[in-house]
GROMACS .gro file of C-alpha atoms in nm:
model
  254
    1UNK     CA    1   1.058  -0.504  -1.906
    2UNK     CA    2   0.829  -0.201  -1.901
    3UNK     CA    3   0.641  -0.037  -1.615
    4UNK     CA    4   0.279   0.013  -1.723
    5UNK     CA    5   0.132   0.137  -1.397
    6UNK     CA    6   0.132   0.391  -1.243
    7UNK     CA    7   0.081   0.528  -1.597
    8UNK     CA    8   0.375   0.750  -1.700
    9UNK     CA    9   0.316   1.083  -1.878
   10UNK     CA   10   0.538   0.957  -2.162
   11UNK     CA   11   0.556   0.592  -2.282
   12UNK     CA   12   0.857   0.424  -2.123
   13UNK     CA   13   1.106   0.238  -2.339
   14UNK     CA   14   1.185  -0.124  -2.268
   15UNK     CA   15   1.430  -0.147  -1.980
   16UNK     CA   16   1.639  -0.437  -1.856
   17UNK     CA   17   1.541  -0.445  -1.490
   18UNK     CA   18   1.817  -0.554  -1.255
   19UNK     CA   19   1.746  -0.754  -0.941
   20UNK     CA   20   1.803  -0.431  -0.746
   21UNK     CA   21   1.535  -0.258  -0.957
   22UNK     CA   22   1.293  -0.543  -0.890
   23UNK     CA   23   1.376  -0.548  -0.519
   24UNK     CA   24   1.296  -0.176  -0.499
   25UNK     CA   25   0.972  -0.223  -0.693
   26UNK     CA   26   0.857  -0.512  -0.471
   27UNK     CA   27   0.986  -0.386  -0.136
   28UNK     CA   28   0.763  -0.473   0.159
   29UNK     CA   29   0.593  -0.186   0.340
   30UNK     CA   30   0.785  -0.065   0.643
   31UNK     CA   31   0.715  -0.309   0.929
   32UNK     CA   32   0.458  -0.196   1.185
   33UNK     CA   33   0.499  -0.319   1.543
   34UNK     CA   34   0.305  -0.644   1.589
   35UNK     CA   35   0.185  -0.648   1.227
   36UNK     CA   36   0.280  -0.894   0.954
   37UNK     CA   37   0.239  -0.844   0.579
   38UNK     CA   38   0.130  -1.150   0.381
   39UNK     CA   39   0.172  -1.145   0.005
   40UNK     CA   40   0.099  -1.422  -0.242
   41UNK     CA   41   0.286  -1.491  -0.563
   42UNK     CA   42   0.095  -1.687  -0.826
   43UNK     CA   43   0.082  -1.733  -1.203
   44UNK     CA   44  -0.226  -1.781  -1.420
   45UNK     CA   45  -0.295  -1.829  -1.790
   46UNK     CA   46  -0.537  -1.606  -1.979
   47UNK     CA   47  -0.811  -1.866  -1.926
   48UNK     CA   48  -0.748  -1.892  -1.551
   49UNK     CA   49  -0.530  -2.205  -1.522
   50UNK     CA   50  -0.278  -2.198  -1.236
   51UNK     CA   51  -0.102  -2.512  -1.363
   52UNK     CA   52  -0.046  -2.721  -1.674
   53UNK     CA   53  -0.001  -3.097  -1.631
   54UNK     CA   54  -0.006  -3.039  -1.256
   55UNK     CA   55   0.281  -2.789  -1.240
   56UNK     CA   56   0.312  -2.411  -1.267
   57UNK     CA   57   0.651  -2.412  -1.443
   58UNK     CA   58   0.495  -2.476  -1.785
   59UNK     CA   59   0.307  -2.143  -1.776
   60UNK     CA   60   0.595  -1.939  -1.631
   61UNK     CA   61   0.882  -1.749  -1.800
   62UNK     CA   62   1.236  -1.633  -1.728
   63UNK     CA   63   1.108  -1.293  -1.614
   64UNK     CA   64   0.850  -1.461  -1.392
   65UNK     CA   65   1.127  -1.665  -1.230
   66UNK     CA   66   1.334  -1.348  -1.172
   67UNK     CA   67   1.039  -1.197  -0.986
   68UNK     CA   68   0.984  -1.528  -0.803
   69UNK     CA   69   1.346  -1.513  -0.684
   70UNK     CA   70   1.315  -1.146  -0.591
   71UNK     CA   71   1.005  -1.202  -0.378
   72UNK     CA   72   1.182  -1.485  -0.198
   73UNK     CA   73   1.490  -1.267  -0.156
   74UNK     CA   74   1.281  -1.008   0.031
   75UNK     CA   75   1.075  -1.243   0.250
   76UNK     CA   76   1.134  -1.363   0.605
   77UNK     CA   77   0.931  -1.679   0.546
   78UNK     CA   78   0.766  -1.862   0.255
   79UNK     CA   79   0.442  -2.048   0.333
   80UNK     CA   80   0.352  -2.342   0.113
   81UNK     CA   81   0.102  -2.624   0.126
   82UNK     CA   82   0.222  -2.982   0.168
   83UNK     CA   83   0.066  -3.090  -0.162
   84UNK     CA   84   0.256  -2.819  -0.347
   85UNK     CA   85   0.578  -2.935  -0.178
   86UNK     CA   86   0.512  -3.284  -0.314
   87UNK     CA   87   0.404  -3.179  -0.667
   88UNK     CA   88   0.662  -2.905  -0.728
   89UNK     CA   89   0.959  -3.081  -0.565
   90UNK     CA   90   1.027  -2.797  -0.324
   91UNK     CA   91   1.381  -2.737  -0.212
   92UNK     CA   92   1.517  -2.509   0.064
   93UNK     CA   93   1.551  -2.140  -0.014
   94UNK     CA   94   1.911  -2.044  -0.079
   95UNK     CA   95   2.114  -1.737   0.012
   96UNK     CA   96   2.176  -1.509  -0.285
   97UNK     CA   97   2.450  -1.250  -0.305
   98UNK     CA   98   2.216  -1.005  -0.480
   99UNK     CA   99   2.000  -0.973  -0.166
  100UNK     CA  100   2.264  -1.028   0.105
  101UNK     CA  101   2.318  -0.660   0.193
  102UNK     CA  102   1.943  -0.590   0.204
  103UNK     CA  103   1.881  -0.887   0.430
  104UNK     CA  104   2.161  -0.788   0.669
  105UNK     CA  105   2.027  -0.430   0.685
  106UNK     CA  106   1.676  -0.561   0.758
  107UNK     CA  107   1.801  -0.800   1.028
  108UNK     CA  108   1.696  -1.105   0.827
  109UNK     CA  109   1.848  -1.453   0.807
  110UNK     CA  110   2.059  -1.523   0.494
  111UNK     CA  111   1.757  -1.691   0.330
  112UNK     CA  112   1.386  -1.713   0.409
  113UNK     CA  113   1.257  -2.004   0.612
  114UNK     CA  114   1.012  -2.235   0.435
  115UNK     CA  115   0.695  -2.299   0.637
  116UNK     CA  116   0.506  -2.609   0.521
  117UNK     CA  117   0.135  -2.620   0.607
  118UNK     CA  118   0.025  -2.978   0.670
  119UNK     CA  119  -0.263  -3.127   0.870
  120UNK     CA  120  -0.150  -3.489   0.826
  121UNK     CA  121   0.230  -3.437   0.850
  122UNK     CA  122   0.254  -3.696   0.574
  123UNK     CA  123   0.587  -3.558   0.453
  124UNK     CA  124   0.901  -3.711   0.307
  125UNK     CA  125   1.140  -3.595   0.577
  126UNK     CA  126   1.442  -3.721   0.382
  127UNK     CA  127   1.399  -3.444   0.123
  128UNK     CA  128   1.659  -3.163   0.125
  129UNK     CA  129   1.383  -2.923   0.234
  130UNK     CA  130   1.384  -3.098   0.572
  131UNK     CA  131   1.723  -3.268   0.581
  132UNK     CA  132   1.959  -2.987   0.474
  133UNK     CA  133   1.803  -2.638   0.470
  134UNK     CA  134   2.016  -2.328   0.526
  135UNK     CA  135   1.743  -2.206   0.765
  136UNK     CA  136   1.545  -2.472   0.957
  137UNK     CA  137   1.216  -2.559   0.788
  138UNK     CA  138   0.901  -2.482   0.984
  139UNK     CA  139   0.597  -2.712   0.980
  140UNK     CA  140   0.257  -2.565   1.065
  141UNK     CA  141  -0.010  -2.810   1.175
  142UNK     CA  142  -0.315  -2.847   1.399
  143UNK     CA  143  -0.350  -2.968   1.755
  144UNK     CA  144  -0.494  -3.301   1.639
  145UNK     CA  145  -0.180  -3.395   1.444
  146UNK     CA  146  -0.023  -3.732   1.522
  147UNK     CA  147   0.224  -3.701   1.813
  148UNK     CA  148   0.443  -3.965   1.647
  149UNK     CA  149   0.463  -3.765   1.324
  150UNK     CA  150   0.536  -3.447   1.518
  151UNK     CA  151   0.819  -3.630   1.694
  152UNK     CA  152   0.952  -3.763   1.362
  153UNK     CA  153   0.943  -3.418   1.205
  154UNK     CA  154   1.130  -3.262   1.495
  155UNK     CA  155   1.384  -3.545   1.496
  156UNK     CA  156   1.445  -3.473   1.125
  157UNK     CA  157   1.529  -3.110   1.209
  158UNK     CA  158   1.196  -2.940   1.141
  159UNK     CA  159   1.035  -2.701   1.385
  160UNK     CA  160   0.667  -2.788   1.437
  161UNK     CA  161   0.427  -2.505   1.519
  162UNK     CA  162   0.070  -2.583   1.624
  163UNK     CA  163  -0.158  -2.320   1.469
  164UNK     CA  164  -0.505  -2.469   1.494
  165UNK     CA  165  -0.730  -2.640   1.747
  166UNK     CA  166  -0.838  -2.925   1.520
  167UNK     CA  167  -0.671  -3.133   1.249
  168UNK     CA  168  -0.593  -2.838   1.024
  169UNK     CA  169  -0.422  -2.501   1.041
  170UNK     CA  170  -0.612  -2.181   1.114
  171UNK     CA  171  -0.480  -1.922   0.863
  172UNK     CA  172  -0.500  -1.630   1.104
  173UNK     CA  173  -0.317  -1.820   1.376
  174UNK     CA  174  -0.050  -1.929   1.128
  175UNK     CA  175   0.020  -1.570   1.026
  176UNK     CA  176   0.029  -1.460   1.391
  177UNK     CA  177   0.250  -1.749   1.504
  178UNK     CA  178   0.509  -1.666   1.239
  179UNK     CA  179   0.498  -1.295   1.325
  180UNK     CA  180   0.564  -1.384   1.690
  181UNK     CA  181   0.887  -1.548   1.571
  182UNK     CA  182   0.984  -1.221   1.405
  183UNK     CA  183   0.887  -1.346   1.058
  184UNK     CA  184   0.669  -1.054   0.955
  185UNK     CA  185   0.752  -1.030   0.583
  186UNK     CA  186   0.549  -1.329   0.471
  187UNK     CA  187   0.511  -1.481   0.125
  188UNK     CA  188   0.290  -1.766   0.012
  189UNK     CA  189   0.344  -1.951  -0.316
  190UNK     CA  190   0.033  -2.166  -0.288
  191UNK     CA  191  -0.098  -2.400  -0.376
  192UNK     CA  192  -0.449  -2.287  -0.469
  193UNK     CA  193  -0.616  -2.449  -0.169
  194UNK     CA  194  -0.383  -2.276   0.077
  195UNK     CA  195  -0.426  -1.940  -0.096
  196UNK     CA  196  -0.803  -1.988  -0.088
  197UNK     CA  197  -0.785  -2.040   0.288
  198UNK     CA  198  -0.584  -1.720   0.338
  199UNK     CA  199  -0.828  -1.522   0.123
  200UNK     CA  200  -1.132  -1.665   0.303
  201UNK     CA  201  -0.977  -1.578   0.641
  202UNK     CA  202  -0.917  -1.219   0.532
  203UNK     CA  203  -0.544  -1.227   0.607
  204UNK     CA  204  -0.401  -1.178   0.256
  205UNK     CA  205  -0.258  -0.827   0.218
  206UNK     CA  206  -0.117  -0.843  -0.134
  207UNK     CA  207  -0.134  -1.054  -0.449
  208UNK     CA  208   0.152  -1.059  -0.699
  209UNK     CA  209  -0.010  -1.223  -1.000
  210UNK     CA  210   0.170  -1.309  -1.322
  211UNK     CA  211  -0.071  -1.322  -1.616
  212UNK     CA  212   0.077  -1.561  -1.871
  213UNK     CA  213  -0.018  -1.503  -2.239
  214UNK     CA  214  -0.120  -1.867  -2.282
  215UNK     CA  215  -0.446  -2.057  -2.324
  216UNK     CA  216  -0.460  -2.413  -2.194
  217UNK     CA  217  -0.833  -2.503  -2.176
  218UNK     CA  218  -0.869  -2.820  -1.965
  219UNK     CA  219  -0.977  -2.831  -1.601
  220UNK     CA  220  -0.667  -2.703  -1.421
  221UNK     CA  221  -0.712  -2.533  -1.084
  222UNK     CA  222  -0.747  -2.159  -1.050
  223UNK     CA  223  -0.495  -1.971  -0.833
  224UNK     CA  224  -0.728  -1.998  -0.532
  225UNK     CA  225  -0.958  -2.289  -0.445
  226UNK     CA  226  -1.221  -2.367  -0.184
  227UNK     CA  227  -1.570  -2.247  -0.093
  228UNK     CA  228  -1.669  -1.913  -0.243
  229UNK     CA  229  -1.679  -1.596  -0.034
  230UNK     CA  230  -2.022  -1.455   0.058
  231UNK     CA  231  -1.903  -1.123  -0.088
  232UNK     CA  232  -1.603  -1.080  -0.319
  233UNK     CA  233  -1.309  -0.898  -0.158
  234UNK     CA  234  -1.184  -0.594  -0.348
  235UNK     CA  235  -0.812  -0.535  -0.408
  236UNK     CA  236  -0.655  -0.224  -0.562
  237UNK     CA  237  -0.405  -0.232  -0.847
  238UNK     CA  238  -0.067  -0.104  -0.725
  239UNK     CA  239   0.167  -0.175  -1.019
  240UNK     CA  240   0.206  -0.358  -1.350
  241UNK     CA  241   0.524  -0.462  -1.530
  242UNK     CA  242   0.530  -0.623  -1.876
  243UNK     CA  243   0.777  -0.839  -2.064
  244UNK     CA  244   0.722  -1.052  -2.374
  245UNK     CA  245   0.345  -1.041  -2.326
  246UNK     CA  246   0.359  -1.150  -1.961
  247UNK     CA  247   0.198  -0.907  -1.715
  248UNK     CA  248   0.338  -0.890  -1.363
  249UNK     CA  249   0.066  -0.733  -1.152
  250UNK     CA  250   0.062  -0.623  -0.790
  251UNK     CA  251  -0.268  -0.584  -0.605
  252UNK     CA  252  -0.317  -0.473  -0.245
  253UNK     CA  253  -0.616  -0.515  -0.018
  254UNK     CA  254  -0.822  -0.201   0.020
   0.00000   0.00000   0.00000
C-alpha cells in the first residue's frame, strides 16, 4: 500500500501497512467539547456504482476490508440504515485486540455500538445484531414510530432513541443525540439513502471513499441518494492510499 497524498518529495515504495499504521492514518481529530465528528465509509466503482447485485462486497477488496475494520475500530458508534442491515446481513461489531489499547486510552467501549436508523422499526429482532451484541444496539427512529414496535425493540435488548418529530429521523438530531451519550466519534456505512440525508443536512464532516478499479454498468445506486442539493458542497482532499489499483481517499468538509 502506497501513500499518494500528501505528495512526497520522493516516490514512496510499496509498504505493508499494519493496522497500527492505518489507525494512525485514520485517527479522528481530537474531540472538541460538545462536538461530534461524523465520517462516512463507502466504496464505489469507476462508473459510480456503490453495489453490484445489491451488495457492496463484490466491489470491495482485502485492503478495503482492512480499512473498513480500522474505521470501526476507531469509532464510538456506527450508524447504518435499516435497509442496509437487511441487505448486508449486519452483525454486531466485535472487540479486536489490535485496537484494544487505543480504545481503553480513549475511554471507549470494547467495540463500537451499532445505531440502526429506522422509521418503521420493521426489524428482525432475532438477529445477532439485536439479540447478542457485545455493546447494546441503538435504534434511532421518529416520534411517530409504533409504540408496540418500540416496546418490542426494547424488550429484545435494543435502546430506542427518538430523533425526529415525525415518522423519520432528523439527521442533525441523530448526530446530536448520539453525542449526548458520549458517542462523538461517529461512522456511517450507509446505505446511500442514509448518506444522502446526512449530506443534505450538512452534518457530514468526512468521507472515506474507496474507488474500486471496476466497471459494472447497470443501474446500481450511487454512494449517496435522494434529492439533489441546491448547491454542491465542496470537500477537500486530505489523503490517498493505493493498493492493487484501489484508491482509498479521505475528504474533509471545508
